Amino acid sequence: TAIYYLCSSFEYINFWFTGNYRAEHGDASGTGYFNTYSRSWSQSILNQLNFHHDFALPELIQSHEPYGIIQPAIADLFGFNHRVIISS
């Protein structure tokens, strides 16, 4: 079995709600393979960990950006409005 998505538990919950695979910079910094100076994934750290690119890292977003809009099926499951915005 191969790993394709690598994310924290709260990123997974946001992914489940929205279908968007994203991470806010502050959350990404907790992974250990985020470069806080360049505000991007650290290729050198990923290489040192021998991580190959057979998995995807989340798209990085700013803390003020929404994670996305709730998926209609999830909104219906909980009785939420279809325009609910999921915060990062």
N, CA, C and O of each residue as an XYZ file, in Angstrom:
352
protein
N       0.837     -1.178      0.000
C       0.000      0.000      0.000
C       0.881      1.240      0.000
O       1.837      1.333      0.770
N       0.560      2.174     -0.853
C       1.343      3.401     -0.963
C       0.630      4.548     -0.249
O      -0.599      4.600     -0.197
N       1.410      5.444      0.288
C       0.883      6.670      0.897
C       0.858      7.739     -0.175
O       1.867      7.998     -0.831
N      -0.294      8.355     -0.351
C      -0.361      9.441     -1.329
C      -0.502     10.792     -0.639
O       0.169     11.751     -1.020
N      -1.366     10.881      0.375
C      -1.558     12.122      1.113
C      -0.839     12.036      2.445
O      -0.911     11.020      3.137
N      -0.156     13.089      2.794
C       0.539     13.156      4.069
C       0.062     14.424      4.761
O       0.419     15.532      4.358
N      -0.755     14.256      5.816
C      -1.329     15.436      6.457
C      -1.604     15.147      7.928
O      -1.591     13.999      8.373
N      -1.854     16.226      8.668
C      -2.191     16.091     10.090
C      -3.671     15.740     10.223
O      -4.412     15.754      9.241
N      -4.079     15.435     11.415
C      -5.478     15.050     11.641
C      -6.442     16.186     11.314
O      -7.494     15.947     10.722
N      -6.102     17.418     11.690
C      -7.026     18.523     11.400
C      -7.027     18.876      9.924
O      -8.048     19.332      9.409
N      -5.898     18.676      9.217
C      -5.897     18.870      7.768
C      -6.776     17.809      7.096
O      -7.461     18.087      6.112
N      -6.742     16.589      7.647
C      -7.586     15.531      7.100
C      -9.063     15.868      7.281
O      -9.862     15.651      6.371
N      -9.429     16.393      8.442
C     -10.827     16.774      8.685
C     -11.246     17.864      7.707
O     -12.332     17.797      7.131
N     -10.393     18.869      7.514
C     -10.702     19.924      6.543
C     -10.793     19.360      5.126
O     -11.640     19.788      4.343
N      -9.920     18.396      4.791
C      -9.962     17.736      3.499
C     -11.292     16.990      3.335
O     -11.919     17.045      2.277
N     -11.705     16.305      4.381
C     -12.952     15.549      4.330
C     -14.146     16.486      4.123
O     -15.058     16.178      3.356
N     -14.134     17.629      4.812
C     -15.232     18.596      4.679
C     -15.270     19.253      3.308
O     -16.349     19.495      2.767
N     -14.103     19.545      2.739
C     -14.057     20.372      1.527
C     -13.596     19.649      0.264
O     -13.946     20.059     -0.843
N     -12.828     18.596      0.415
C     -12.211     17.959     -0.749
C     -10.940     18.659     -1.179
O     -10.300     18.240     -2.144
N     -10.559     19.725     -0.477
C      -9.333     20.473     -0.784
C      -8.198     19.971      0.096
O      -8.375     19.759      1.295
N      -7.045     19.787     -0.504
C      -5.861     19.298      0.211
C      -4.928     20.482      0.404
O      -4.122     20.793     -0.474
N      -5.035     21.137      1.544
C      -4.303     22.370      1.827
C      -3.748     22.353      3.239
O      -4.178     21.573      4.089
N      -2.772     23.242      3.470
C      -2.223     23.432      4.813
C      -1.838     24.895      4.967
O      -1.267     25.501      4.060
N      -2.152     25.439      6.101
C      -1.749     26.806      6.443
C      -0.288     26.744      6.892
O       0.140     25.741      7.464
N       0.472     27.797      6.640
C       1.907     27.797      6.929
C       2.230     27.417      8.372
O       3.175     26.665      8.614
N       1.469     27.921      9.320
C       1.724     27.595     10.725
C       1.561     26.112     11.003
O       2.347     25.523     11.745
N       0.541     25.510     10.406
C       0.344     24.069     10.566
C       1.441     23.289      9.858
O       1.923     22.280     10.374
N       1.834     23.751      8.684
C       2.886     23.072      7.920
C       4.217     23.108      8.669
O       5.017     22.179      8.558
N       4.455     24.168      9.424
C       5.729     24.281     10.139
C       5.868     23.208     11.211
O       6.984     22.880     11.614
N       4.770     22.668     11.671
C       4.811     21.616     12.670
C       5.222     20.262     12.123
O       5.437     19.326     12.893
N       5.335     20.142     10.811
C       5.691     18.856     10.203
C       7.172     18.553     10.319
O       7.561     17.386     10.338
N       8.011     19.587     10.397
C       9.454     19.386     10.414
C      10.073     19.445      9.033
O      11.298     19.476      8.921
N       9.286     19.461      7.993
C       9.839     19.568      6.640
C       9.307     20.776      5.890
O       9.161     20.762      4.668
N       9.025     21.812      6.649
C       8.608     23.100      6.102
C       9.695     24.107      6.411
O      10.159     24.186      7.549
N      10.108     24.874      5.426
C      11.133     25.899      5.609
C      10.434     27.204      5.981
O       9.767     27.818      5.149
N      10.591     27.621      7.228
C       9.889     28.821      7.699
C      10.437     30.101      7.083
O       9.734     31.111      7.047
N      11.673     30.084      6.601
C      12.255     31.280      5.980
C      11.713     31.494      4.575
O      11.340     32.610      4.214
N      11.669     30.435      3.786
C      11.161     30.560      2.415
C       9.652     30.341      2.345
O       9.025     30.582      1.314
N       9.072     29.876      3.470
C       7.640     29.589      3.557
C       7.208     28.609      2.462
O       6.214     28.808      1.763
N       8.005     27.543      2.348
C       7.724     26.494      1.367
C       8.211     25.162      1.926
O       8.919     25.115      2.932
N       7.817     24.081      1.257
C       8.306     22.766      1.665
C       9.802     22.701      1.421
O      10.281     23.156      0.382
N      10.536     22.149      2.355
C      11.995     22.070      2.270
C      12.416     20.824      1.501
O      12.335     19.705      2.008
N      12.863     21.038      0.273
C      13.288     19.911     -0.550
C      14.502     19.215      0.056
O      14.624     17.993     -0.034
N      15.398     19.981      0.672
C      16.590     19.364      1.259
C      16.222     18.441      2.422
O      16.800     17.363      2.560
N      15.281     18.846      3.246
C      14.847     17.987      4.357
C      14.131     16.755      3.815
O      14.366     15.643      4.289
N      13.263     16.943      2.830
C      12.571     15.793      2.238
C      13.563     14.812      1.637
O      13.383     13.599      1.750
N      14.614     15.325      0.996
C      15.650     14.460      0.430
C      16.405     13.717      1.535
O      16.698     12.529      1.394
N      16.722     14.408      2.631
C      17.429     13.766      3.737
C      16.594     12.661      4.373
O      17.136     11.669      4.861
N      15.287     12.832      4.367
C      14.384     11.826      4.915
C      14.089     10.721      3.903
O      13.348      9.778      4.181
N      14.684     10.863      2.732
C      14.507      9.894      1.648
C      13.045      9.802      1.214
O      12.565      8.736      0.827
N      12.343     10.938      1.285
C      10.962     10.985      0.801
C      11.007     11.180     -0.703
O      11.581     12.147     -1.202
N      10.409     10.269     -1.399
C      10.315     10.398     -2.841
C       8.983     11.039     -3.175
O       8.099     11.128     -2.322
N       8.842     11.467     -4.364
C       7.648     12.228     -4.742
C       6.493     11.342     -5.188
O       5.767     11.688     -6.120
N       6.321     10.204     -4.530
C       5.170      9.372     -4.837
C       3.997      9.698     -3.907
O       3.013      8.960     -3.864
N       4.104     10.784     -3.178
C       2.991     11.294     -2.385
C       2.918     12.797     -2.601
O       3.883     13.416     -3.051
N       1.806     13.362     -2.289
C       1.606     14.790     -2.506
C       1.579     15.529     -1.178
O       0.934     15.088     -0.227
N       2.269     16.633     -1.118
C       2.189     17.522      0.038
C       1.055     18.510     -0.207
O       0.758     18.841     -1.355
N       0.427     18.977      0.852
C      -0.706     19.891      0.668
C      -0.285     21.221      0.049
O       0.845     21.680      0.218
N      -1.217     21.815     -0.662
C      -1.045     23.176     -1.161
C      -0.938     24.096      0.043
O      -1.719     23.967      0.987
N      -0.001     25.009      0.030
C       0.176     25.938      1.145
C      -0.693     27.173      0.943
O      -0.738     27.751     -0.143
N      -1.387     27.565      2.019
C      -2.233     28.753      1.970
C      -1.895     29.664      3.150
O      -1.316     29.222      4.142
N      -2.258     30.924      3.029
C      -2.062     31.898      4.097
C      -3.101     31.659      5.194
O      -4.168     31.103      4.935
N      -2.786     32.077      6.405
C      -3.681     31.830      7.539
C      -5.021     32.549      7.401
O      -6.011     32.116      7.992
N      -5.072     33.633      6.638
C      -6.333     34.361      6.464
C      -7.198     33.779      5.340
O      -8.351     34.178      5.176
N      -6.649     32.843      4.574
C      -7.399     32.243      3.480
C      -8.302     31.133      3.996
O      -7.909     30.376      4.884
N      -9.506     31.027      3.451
C     -10.362     29.909      3.850
C      -9.817     28.604      3.288
O      -9.167     28.579      2.243
N     -10.095     27.533      3.998
C      -9.689     26.211      3.538
C     -10.518     25.807      2.327
O     -10.024     25.150      1.412
N     -11.764     26.204      2.336
C     -12.657     25.913      1.216
C     -14.101     25.957      1.651
O     -14.414     26.304      2.790
N     -14.967     25.606      0.744
C     -16.406     25.561      1.004
C     -16.801     24.105      1.204
O     -16.302     23.212      0.519
N     -17.684     23.885      2.129
C     -18.108     22.521      2.463
C     -18.676     21.817      1.228
O     -19.372     22.428      0.418
N     -18.373     20.539      1.100
C     -18.912     19.745     -0.005
C     -20.415     19.562      0.209
O     -20.851     19.351      1.341
N     -21.211     19.641     -0.856
C     -22.669     19.511     -0.709
C     -23.109     18.244      0.022
O     -24.017     18.303      0.851
N     -22.495     17.116     -0.260
C     -22.890     15.862      0.396
C     -22.638     15.916      1.904
O     -23.423     15.379      2.684
N     -21.552     16.560      2.311
C     -21.231     16.682      3.739
C     -22.196     17.664      4.394
O     -22.659     17.435      5.511
N     -22.498     18.757      3.698
C     -23.465     19.725      4.216
C     -24.821     19.059      4.434
O     -25.468     19.267      5.461
N     -25.239     18.260      3.463
C     -26.522     17.563      3.588
C     -26.509     16.566      4.739
O     -27.505     16.424      5.448
N     -25.388     15.874      4.929
C     -25.259     14.888      5.992
C     -25.513     15.503      7.367
O     -26.145     14.889      8.227
N     -25.009     16.732      7.564
C     -25.146     17.401      8.859
C     -26.248     18.457      8.890
O     -26.501     19.058      9.934
N     -26.897     18.682      7.767
C     -27.946     19.689      7.706
C     -27.405     21.110      7.663
O     -28.083     22.046      8.086
N     -26.186     21.275      7.153
C     -25.564     22.603      7.060
C     -25.946     23.281      5.754
O     -26.332     22.628      4.784
N     -25.832     24.592      5.749
C     -25.981     25.385      4.533
C     -24.861     25.007      3.569
O     -23.740     24.747      4.005
N     -25.139     24.971      2.281
C     -24.132     24.595      1.284
C     -23.056     25.658      1.081
O     -22.087     25.419      0.360
N     -23.207     26.804      1.692
C     -22.217     27.874      1.538
C     -21.312     28.020      2.753
O     -20.617     29.027      2.886
N     -21.309     27.042      3.629
C     -20.444     27.101      4.816
C     -18.989     27.138      4.384
O     -18.544     26.304      3.596
N     -18.251     28.109      4.904
C     -16.827     28.252      4.614
C     -16.046     27.595      5.732
O     -16.298     27.859      6.908
N     -15.102     26.742      5.374
C     -14.246     26.059      6.337
C     -12.981     26.885      6.501
O     -12.276     27.148      5.527
N     -12.698     27.287      7.705
C     -11.554     28.145      8.010
C     -10.275     27.324      8.089
O     -10.296     26.143      8.434
N      -9.142     27.986      7.757
C      -7.849     27.294      7.874
C      -7.331     27.386      9.287
O      -6.256     26.865      9.586
